[in-house]
C-alpha cells in the first residue's frame, strides 16, 4: 500500500528526475509522481489546485538551481501561498549545493523539513516516505 499518495519533484535536471522517479517507483510507497521543470510551473500548479486536497502533493522534493524560478524564489512564493492550500505539504530541499550558506538558509525556513545533498539514495527516499 502506498504511504504517499502524491509526490512532487521540482527539478530541471532530466537525468536526475528520471533516475529518482525510477528509485521512487521501486519503493512502492508513492502513488503518483508529478514532475515540474522549474519553480514557476510548480507554483502555478499549486495555485490552480489549492482547494483540491487530493490533487496536491503531500511531499515536494525541491532543487535550488533551476531556470525561470529557482528553489529560493519558489519558497518565497510558497510561504505566501501555503495558508491557502488545502493540505500541508512537506518540503525537502534536494540539491547538489554543499554550500554552508545554502544549508543554513534552508534550515532557517520553517516550511523546509530537511536539506539533502544529491545524489539521494533509495534508502533515504524510503526513510522520507515512511515518516508520512
C-alpha positions as YAML, in Angstrom:
chain: A
units: angstrom
residues:
- id: 1
  name: UNK
  ca: [0.00, 0.00, 0.00]
- id: 2
  name: UNK
  ca: [1.23, 3.48, -0.85]
- id: 3
  name: UNK
  ca: [2.13, 5.67, 2.10]
- id: 4
  name: UNK
  ca: [2.38, 8.81, -0.04]
- id: 5
  name: UNK
  ca: [-0.48, 9.41, -2.47]
- id: 6
  name: UNK
  ca: [1.19, 12.20, -4.49]
- id: 7
  name: UNK
  ca: [4.78, 13.42, -4.62]
- id: 8
  name: UNK
  ca: [6.09, 16.48, -6.44]
- id: 9
  name: UNK
  ca: [9.60, 16.77, -7.86]
- id: 10
  name: UNK
  ca: [10.67, 20.30, -8.78]
- id: 11
  name: UNK
  ca: [13.93, 19.96, -10.71]
- id: 12
  name: UNK
  ca: [15.11, 20.83, -14.22]
- id: 13
  name: UNK
  ca: [17.71, 18.03, -14.46]
- id: 14
  name: UNK
  ca: [16.09, 15.43, -16.73]
- id: 15
  name: UNK
  ca: [18.59, 12.69, -15.89]
- id: 16
  name: UNK
  ca: [18.18, 13.23, -12.14]
- id: 17
  name: UNK
  ca: [14.38, 13.28, -12.35]
- id: 18
  name: UNK
  ca: [14.38, 10.11, -14.47]
- id: 19
  name: UNK
  ca: [16.64, 8.27, -12.00]
- id: 20
  name: UNK
  ca: [14.87, 9.48, -8.86]
- id: 21
  name: UNK
  ca: [11.46, 8.60, -10.35]
- id: 22
  name: UNK
  ca: [12.71, 5.06, -11.05]
- id: 23
  name: UNK
  ca: [14.05, 4.77, -7.50]
- id: 24
  name: UNK
  ca: [10.77, 6.08, -6.05]
- id: 25
  name: UNK
  ca: [8.71, 3.70, -8.17]
- id: 26
  name: UNK
  ca: [10.78, 0.77, -6.88]
- id: 27
  name: UNK
  ca: [9.84, 1.62, -3.28]
- id: 28
  name: UNK
  ca: [6.11, 1.06, -3.92]
- id: 29
  name: UNK
  ca: [5.47, 3.78, -1.34]
- id: 30
  name: UNK
  ca: [4.25, 6.55, -3.69]
- id: 31
  name: UNK
  ca: [1.13, 6.55, -5.85]
- id: 32
  name: UNK
  ca: [1.59, 9.48, -8.26]
- id: 33
  name: UNK
  ca: [4.74, 11.43, -9.09]
- id: 34
  name: UNK
  ca: [4.36, 14.91, -10.59]
- id: 35
  name: UNK
  ca: [7.49, 16.47, -12.10]
- id: 36
  name: UNK
  ca: [7.91, 20.22, -12.64]
- id: 37
  name: UNK
  ca: [10.87, 21.65, -14.58]
- id: 38
  name: UNK
  ca: [11.00, 24.86, -12.55]
- id: 39
  name: UNK
  ca: [9.50, 26.53, -9.52]
- id: 40
  name: UNK
  ca: [7.04, 28.62, -11.51]
- id: 41
  name: UNK
  ca: [5.37, 25.55, -13.03]
- id: 42
  name: UNK
  ca: [5.06, 24.06, -9.54]
- id: 43
  name: UNK
  ca: [3.65, 27.27, -8.02]
- id: 44
  name: UNK
  ca: [1.16, 27.60, -10.87]
- id: 45
  name: UNK
  ca: [0.03, 24.00, -10.28]
- id: 46
  name: UNK
  ca: [-0.36, 24.61, -6.54]
- id: 47
  name: UNK
  ca: [-2.37, 27.81, -7.13]
- id: 48
  name: UNK
  ca: [-4.62, 26.10, -9.68]
- id: 49
  name: UNK
  ca: [-5.27, 23.15, -7.34]
- id: 50
  name: UNK
  ca: [-5.16, 24.96, -3.98]
- id: 51
  name: UNK
  ca: [-8.64, 23.82, -2.95]
- id: 52
  name: UNK
  ca: [-8.29, 20.27, -4.26]
- id: 53
  name: UNK
  ca: [-6.62, 18.40, -1.42]
- id: 54
  name: UNK
  ca: [-6.46, 15.13, -3.35]
- id: 55
  name: UNK
  ca: [-4.51, 16.68, -6.23]
- id: 56
  name: UNK
  ca: [-1.92, 18.46, -4.10]
- id: 57
  name: UNK
  ca: [1.32, 16.63, -3.35]
- id: 58
  name: UNK
  ca: [2.00, 15.52, 0.20]
- id: 59
  name: UNK
  ca: [5.75, 15.90, -0.31]
- id: 60
  name: UNK
  ca: [7.78, 18.15, -2.61]
- id: 61
  name: UNK
  ca: [11.42, 17.38, -3.41]
- id: 62
  name: UNK
  ca: [12.78, 20.81, -4.37]
- id: 63
  name: UNK
  ca: [16.00, 21.63, -6.21]
- id: 64
  name: UNK
  ca: [17.53, 25.07, -5.68]
- id: 65
  name: UNK
  ca: [19.21, 25.74, -9.03]
- id: 66
  name: UNK
  ca: [16.67, 25.97, -11.88]
- id: 67
  name: UNK
  ca: [15.79, 28.37, -14.69]
- id: 68
  name: UNK
  ca: [12.67, 30.58, -14.72]
- id: 69
  name: UNK
  ca: [12.08, 30.34, -10.94]
- id: 70
  name: UNK
  ca: [14.71, 28.75, -8.72]
- id: 71
  name: UNK
  ca: [14.10, 26.94, -5.43]
- id: 72
  name: UNK
  ca: [14.58, 30.03, -3.27]
- id: 73
  name: UNK
  ca: [12.06, 32.01, -5.32]
- id: 74
  name: UNK
  ca: [9.69, 29.03, -5.16]
- id: 75
  name: UNK
  ca: [9.95, 29.04, -1.37]
- id: 76
  name: UNK
  ca: [9.21, 32.80, -1.21]
- id: 77
  name: UNK
  ca: [6.02, 32.25, -3.23]
- id: 78
  name: UNK
  ca: [5.15, 29.06, -1.37]
- id: 79
  name: UNK
  ca: [5.34, 30.77, 2.03]
- id: 80
  name: UNK
  ca: [2.67, 33.24, 0.86]
- id: 81
  name: UNK
  ca: [0.57, 30.53, -0.78]
- id: 82
  name: UNK
  ca: [0.72, 27.81, 1.89]
- id: 83
  name: UNK
  ca: [-2.08, 29.18, 4.14]
- id: 84
  name: UNK
  ca: [-4.46, 28.95, 1.15]
- id: 85
  name: UNK
  ca: [-3.63, 25.34, 0.31]
- id: 86
  name: UNK
  ca: [-6.00, 22.51, 1.19]
- id: 87
  name: UNK
  ca: [-3.22, 20.46, 2.78]
- id: 88
  name: UNK
  ca: [0.14, 20.79, 4.49]
- id: 89
  name: UNK
  ca: [2.93, 19.90, 2.07]
- id: 90
  name: UNK
  ca: [6.22, 18.59, 3.43]
- id: 91
  name: UNK
  ca: [9.16, 20.17, 1.57]
- id: 92
  name: UNK
  ca: [12.61, 18.65, 1.28]
- id: 93
  name: UNK
  ca: [15.35, 20.56, -0.49]
- id: 94
  name: UNK
  ca: [17.42, 18.14, -2.54]
- id: 95
  name: UNK
  ca: [20.36, 19.99, -4.04]
- id: 96
  name: UNK
  ca: [23.89, 19.40, -5.27]
- id: 97
  name: UNK
  ca: [24.97, 22.52, -3.37]
- id: 98
  name: UNK
  ca: [27.19, 21.80, -0.38]
- id: 99
  name: UNK
  ca: [27.39, 25.48, 0.50]
- id: 100
  name: UNK
  ca: [27.08, 26.02, 4.27]
- id: 101
  name: UNK
  ca: [25.19, 29.23, 3.42]
- id: 102
  name: UNK
  ca: [22.55, 27.34, 1.39]
- id: 103
  name: UNK
  ca: [22.19, 24.67, 4.08]
- id: 104
  name: UNK
  ca: [21.84, 27.25, 6.88]
- id: 105
  name: UNK
  ca: [19.40, 29.35, 4.85]
- id: 106
  name: UNK
  ca: [17.25, 26.31, 4.07]
- id: 107
  name: UNK
  ca: [17.21, 25.19, 7.70]
- id: 108
  name: UNK
  ca: [16.14, 28.68, 8.77]
- id: 109
  name: UNK
  ca: [12.92, 28.36, 6.74]
- id: 110
  name: UNK
  ca: [10.32, 26.68, 8.95]
- id: 111
  name: UNK
  ca: [8.44, 25.16, 6.00]
- id: 112
  name: UNK
  ca: [11.56, 23.23, 4.89]
- id: 113
  name: UNK
  ca: [11.74, 19.85, 6.61]
- id: 114
  name: UNK
  ca: [15.31, 18.94, 5.64]
- id: 115
  name: UNK
  ca: [18.21, 19.67, 3.28]
- id: 116
  name: UNK
  ca: [19.56, 16.64, 1.44]
- id: 117
  name: UNK
  ca: [22.64, 16.72, -0.77]
- id: 118
  name: UNK
  ca: [22.38, 14.93, -4.15]
- id: 119
  name: UNK
  ca: [22.56, 12.19, -5.06]
- id: 120
  name: UNK
  ca: [19.76, 10.93, -2.83]
- id: 121
  name: UNK
  ca: [19.73, 7.20, -2.14]
- id: 122
  name: UNK
  ca: [16.70, 4.95, -2.41]
- id: 123
  name: UNK
  ca: [17.14, 4.22, 1.30]
- id: 124
  name: UNK
  ca: [16.91, 7.95, 2.12]
- id: 125
  name: UNK
  ca: [13.77, 8.24, -0.03]
- id: 126
  name: UNK
  ca: [12.19, 5.30, 1.83]
- id: 127
  name: UNK
  ca: [13.06, 6.99, 5.14]
- id: 128
  name: UNK
  ca: [11.33, 10.19, 3.94]
- id: 129
  name: UNK
  ca: [8.20, 8.37, 2.76]
- id: 130
  name: UNK
  ca: [7.83, 6.31, 5.91]
- id: 131
  name: UNK
  ca: [7.75, 9.49, 8.00]
- id: 132
  name: UNK
  ca: [4.44, 10.41, 6.36]
...
